[in-house]
Coordinates of C-alpha atoms in Angstrom, one line a residue:
M1 CA 362.0 165.9 -43.0
I2 CA 361.9 169.0 -45.1
D3 CA 359.0 169.6 -47.7
L4 CA 359.4 172.7 -49.7
H5 CA 356.3 172.9 -52.0
T6 CA 352.8 172.9 -50.4
H7 CA 349.4 174.8 -51.0
S8 CA 346.8 176.1 -48.8
S9 CA 343.3 177.4 -49.3
A10 CA 345.1 180.8 -50.0
S11 CA 345.3 179.3 -53.6
D12 CA 344.2 175.9 -54.6
G13 CA 344.8 173.8 -51.6
T14 CA 341.9 172.5 -49.5
Q15 CA 343.1 173.2 -46.1
T16 CA 343.6 176.6 -44.3
P17 CA 347.2 177.7 -43.9
A18 CA 346.9 176.8 -40.1
E19 CA 345.5 173.2 -41.0
L20 CA 348.2 172.8 -43.6
V21 CA 350.9 173.4 -41.0
R22 CA 349.3 171.3 -38.4
A23 CA 349.0 168.5 -41.1
G24 CA 352.8 168.9 -41.9
A25 CA 353.6 168.6 -38.2
A26 CA 351.5 165.6 -37.9
A27 CA 353.2 164.0 -40.9
G28 CA 356.5 164.4 -39.1
L29 CA 357.9 167.4 -41.0
E30 CA 360.5 169.4 -39.3
A31 CA 360.3 172.1 -41.8
M32 CA 358.0 173.1 -44.7
A33 CA 357.4 175.9 -47.2
V34 CA 354.0 177.2 -47.9
T35 CA 354.0 178.1 -51.6
D36 CA 350.6 179.2 -52.8
H37 CA 350.0 180.3 -56.4
D38 CA 350.9 184.0 -57.0
T39 CA 350.0 185.0 -53.4
T40 CA 351.4 185.5 -50.0
L41 CA 348.0 185.5 -48.3
G42 CA 348.7 182.4 -46.2
W43 CA 351.9 183.5 -44.7
D44 CA 350.8 185.1 -41.5
E45 CA 348.5 182.4 -40.5
A46 CA 351.0 179.7 -41.3
S47 CA 353.6 181.5 -39.4
V48 CA 351.6 181.7 -36.2
T49 CA 350.7 178.1 -36.4
A50 CA 354.2 177.0 -37.1
R51 CA 355.5 178.6 -34.0
E52 CA 352.7 176.9 -32.1
V53 CA 353.5 173.4 -33.2
G54 CA 357.4 173.8 -33.3
L55 CA 357.8 173.6 -37.1
V56 CA 360.2 175.6 -39.1
L57 CA 358.3 177.5 -41.9
V58 CA 359.7 178.7 -45.1
P59 CA 357.4 181.6 -46.6
G60 CA 357.3 181.2 -50.3
I61 CA 355.2 181.7 -53.6
E62 CA 354.7 179.6 -56.6
V63 CA 355.0 182.1 -59.4
S64 CA 353.1 181.1 -62.8
C65 CA 355.4 181.9 -65.7
A66 CA 354.9 181.4 -69.4
R67 CA 357.0 181.7 -72.7
G68 CA 354.9 181.3 -75.7
H69 CA 352.8 178.3 -75.2
Q70 CA 355.1 176.8 -72.6
S71 CA 354.2 177.2 -69.0
L72 CA 356.8 177.1 -66.1
H73 CA 356.2 177.3 -62.4
L74 CA 358.8 179.1 -60.2
L75 CA 359.1 178.6 -56.5
A76 CA 360.2 181.8 -54.9
Y77 CA 361.5 181.2 -51.3
L78 CA 361.8 184.1 -48.8
P79 CA 361.1 187.1 -50.9
D80 CA 360.1 190.6 -49.6
R81 CA 356.4 190.4 -50.4
A82 CA 356.2 194.3 -50.3
H83 CA 358.8 194.7 -53.1
P84 CA 357.1 196.9 -55.8
A85 CA 358.2 194.8 -58.8
L86 CA 357.0 191.6 -57.2
V87 CA 353.7 193.0 -56.0
A88 CA 353.1 194.4 -59.5
E89 CA 353.7 190.9 -61.1
L90 CA 351.5 189.1 -58.7
E91 CA 348.7 191.6 -58.9
Q92 CA 348.7 191.4 -62.7
A93 CA 348.6 187.6 -62.6
R94 CA 345.8 187.6 -60.1
A95 CA 343.7 190.0 -62.0
S96 CA 344.1 188.0 -65.3
R97 CA 343.2 184.8 -63.4
E98 CA 339.9 186.3 -62.2
T99 CA 338.7 187.2 -65.7
R100 CA 340.1 184.0 -67.2
L101 CA 338.0 181.9 -64.8
D102 CA 334.8 183.4 -65.7
R103 CA 335.4 183.0 -69.4
M104 CA 336.2 179.3 -69.0
V105 CA 333.1 178.8 -66.8
E106 CA 330.8 180.7 -69.3
G107 CA 332.1 178.5 -72.2
M108 CA 331.5 175.3 -70.4
A109 CA 328.1 176.3 -69.3
A110 CA 327.2 177.3 -72.8
D111 CA 327.9 173.8 -73.9
G112 CA 325.6 172.2 -71.2
I113 CA 328.1 171.4 -68.5
P114 CA 326.2 172.1 -65.2
I115 CA 328.4 174.8 -63.7
T116 CA 328.0 178.6 -63.0
V117 CA 330.3 181.4 -62.4
A118 CA 328.6 181.7 -58.9
S119 CA 329.2 178.1 -58.0
V120 CA 332.9 178.4 -59.0
R121 CA 333.3 181.7 -57.0
A122 CA 331.8 179.8 -53.9
E123 CA 334.8 177.6 -54.0
V124 CA 337.3 180.4 -53.8
E125 CA 338.2 181.7 -50.3
E126 CA 338.1 185.5 -49.8
G127 CA 341.3 186.9 -51.1
A128 CA 342.7 183.5 -52.5
T129 CA 344.1 183.1 -55.8
P130 CA 341.5 181.7 -58.2
G131 CA 342.3 178.9 -60.7
R132 CA 341.1 175.8 -62.4
P133 CA 341.2 173.7 -59.4
H134 CA 338.3 175.8 -58.2
I135 CA 336.3 175.0 -61.3
A136 CA 337.1 171.2 -60.6
D137 CA 335.9 171.6 -57.1
A138 CA 332.6 173.1 -58.2
L139 CA 332.2 170.2 -60.6
V140 CA 332.9 167.7 -57.9
R141 CA 330.5 169.4 -55.6
A142 CA 327.8 169.1 -58.2
G143 CA 328.5 165.4 -58.7
V144 CA 329.6 165.8 -62.2
V145 CA 333.0 164.3 -61.7
G146 CA 334.5 162.2 -58.8
H147 CA 337.7 164.3 -58.1
R148 CA 339.9 167.1 -59.5
D149 CA 342.0 164.8 -61.8
E150 CA 338.8 163.6 -63.6
A151 CA 337.8 167.2 -64.2
F152 CA 341.2 168.1 -65.6
T153 CA 341.2 165.1 -67.9
R154 CA 337.9 165.7 -69.3
W155 CA 337.5 169.5 -69.5
L156 CA 340.3 171.6 -67.7
G157 CA 343.5 170.5 -69.4
D158 CA 345.6 172.9 -71.4
D159 CA 344.4 171.1 -74.5
S160 CA 340.7 171.5 -73.6
P161 CA 338.6 173.7 -75.9
Y162 CA 337.5 175.6 -72.8
Y163 CA 341.1 176.5 -71.9
V164 CA 341.8 180.3 -71.5
A165 CA 345.2 181.6 -71.0
H166 CA 346.1 184.2 -68.3
Y167 CA 349.0 186.7 -67.9
A168 CA 352.2 185.2 -66.6
P169 CA 355.6 186.7 -66.6
D170 CA 358.4 185.4 -68.8
P171 CA 360.5 183.1 -66.5
V172 CA 363.6 185.1 -66.9
R173 CA 361.8 188.2 -65.8
A174 CA 360.3 186.1 -62.9
V175 CA 363.7 185.0 -61.9
E176 CA 365.0 188.6 -62.0
V177 CA 362.1 190.1 -60.0
V178 CA 362.3 187.3 -57.3
R179 CA 366.1 188.0 -56.8
A180 CA 365.4 191.7 -56.8
A181 CA 363.0 191.0 -53.9
G182 CA 365.6 189.1 -52.0
G183 CA 364.0 185.7 -52.7
V184 CA 365.7 182.4 -53.9
P185 CA 364.1 181.0 -57.2
V186 CA 363.8 177.4 -57.9
V187 CA 362.0 175.8 -60.9
A188 CA 359.1 173.7 -59.8
H189 CA 358.7 170.1 -61.4
P190 CA 360.7 171.0 -64.5
L191 CA 360.1 167.8 -66.4
S192 CA 356.5 167.1 -65.5
R193 CA 354.6 165.9 -68.5
T194 CA 351.2 166.7 -67.0
R195 CA 351.8 170.4 -67.9
T196 CA 352.5 172.4 -71.0
G197 CA 355.9 171.4 -72.1
V198 CA 358.9 170.1 -70.1
V199 CA 361.5 172.7 -69.3
G200 CA 364.4 172.1 -71.6
R201 CA 368.2 172.5 -70.8
D202 CA 368.6 175.6 -72.9
L203 CA 365.8 177.4 -70.8
V204 CA 367.4 176.1 -67.5
E205 CA 370.7 177.5 -68.7
E206 CA 369.1 180.9 -69.5
L207 CA 367.5 181.1 -66.1
A208 CA 370.7 180.1 -64.4
A209 CA 372.4 183.0 -66.0
A210 CA 369.7 185.3 -64.7
G211 CA 370.0 184.1 -61.2
L212 CA 368.2 180.8 -60.7
A213 CA 369.1 179.0 -57.5
G214 CA 367.9 175.5 -58.1
L215 CA 365.8 172.8 -59.6
E216 CA 363.1 170.7 -58.0
A217 CA 364.2 167.3 -59.1
H218 CA 362.5 165.0 -56.6
H219 CA 358.8 165.3 -57.4
R220 CA 356.1 162.7 -58.1
D221 CA 355.7 163.9 -61.7
H222 CA 359.3 162.8 -62.3
D223 CA 360.4 159.2 -63.0
E224 CA 363.8 157.9 -62.0
A225 CA 365.4 159.0 -65.4
A226 CA 364.0 162.6 -65.0
V227 CA 365.3 162.8 -61.5
R228 CA 368.8 161.6 -62.7
E229 CA 368.7 164.1 -65.6
L230 CA 367.7 167.1 -63.4
V231 CA 370.3 166.1 -60.6
D232 CA 373.0 165.9 -63.3
L233 CA 371.8 169.3 -64.9
A234 CA 372.0 170.9 -61.5
G235 CA 375.4 169.7 -60.9
A236 CA 376.6 170.9 -64.2
L237 CA 375.2 174.4 -63.6
G238 CA 375.9 174.7 -59.8
L239 CA 372.3 174.6 -58.9
L240 CA 370.6 173.4 -55.8
V241 CA 368.5 170.3 -55.8
T242 CA 365.2 170.2 -54.0
G243 CA 362.5 167.6 -53.3
S244 CA 358.9 168.2 -52.4
S245 CA 355.4 166.9 -52.2
D246 CA 353.4 169.7 -54.0
Y247 CA 350.7 168.8 -51.5
H248 CA 347.2 170.3 -52.0
G249 CA 345.2 168.5 -49.3
T250 CA 342.4 166.4 -50.7
G251 CA 342.7 168.4 -54.0
K252 CA 345.5 166.0 -55.1
R253 CA 346.7 162.6 -54.2
N254 CA 350.2 164.0 -53.2
R255 CA 351.2 163.3 -49.7
L256 CA 353.1 165.6 -47.3
G257 CA 356.8 164.5 -47.1
E258 CA 356.6 162.1 -50.1
N259 CA 359.7 163.8 -51.4
T260 CA 361.9 165.9 -49.3
T261 CA 364.9 168.3 -49.3
E262 CA 368.3 167.8 -47.6
P263 CA 368.9 170.1 -44.6
E264 CA 372.0 171.6 -46.2
V265 CA 370.0 172.7 -49.3
L266 CA 367.5 174.6 -47.1
A267 CA 370.5 176.1 -45.3
A268 CA 371.9 177.3 -48.6
I269 CA 368.5 178.8 -49.6
E270 CA 368.3 180.5 -46.4
A271 CA 371.9 181.9 -46.8
Q272 CA 371.0 183.3 -50.3
A273 CA 367.9 185.0 -49.1
T274 CA 367.7 188.7 -48.2
G275 CA 363.9 189.2 -48.3
V276 CA 362.3 187.7 -45.2
A277 CA 363.5 185.4 -42.6
V278 CA 362.7 181.6 -42.0
V279 CA 360.1 181.4 -39.3
R280 CA 361.4 179.4 -36.3
P281 CA 359.6 178.2 -33.2

């Protein structure tokens, strides 16, 4: 089994990179990608553990993108994490997330929601990418909500009065930067309706012209019709089709290996990459 979309505590997962990889091995995965939001912080720890447990690791990043009010997440597999353009984009995104988090929390606290910047910061591991899930975790820890999903439904969604935007590159720019860094770009959950706008065919065609490699079709946010639509679109545009769990530990109900990627697709991703190598035992 191959799972190409998981998160550790380097961003908004609840397990350390080592714990995440061990959980993947325990779940029967033969290969997995660690794709934390806008950071490569977990790569080294995950790589060491992958070799220890005999699991193939695909280092990756989930890059947050936006065009207007539409958000899009781009999975970048095997890029050179030292490439200057990629480093610059990730640093700008991270800096914007830092200030955005404080502004959201301050707005919530002003309205009487029992939360503070300090309590949220306590949920973010040193060096990790901060995000709304950390606000959710602070609310859970305070007993205000029962789980992250409830926090997002009540206060943290894109339509919330407390929502604050953060910097994110245009998706075409992101595809170009990932390719320049030797990485392989795949759109994450393109038809998820839990996020701001689905990714339409016109945008996918534009991304494909810029160097997009694939679409994550098999994902729990996609029903059967959405999967068929994405598989057909990928076929028409000559793109790869991936499947993944988008696992976040206890932060989400997603389970490791609940959706998977075919071995030949991973081989094609590896063949396209010139940034870093797949980590093998």
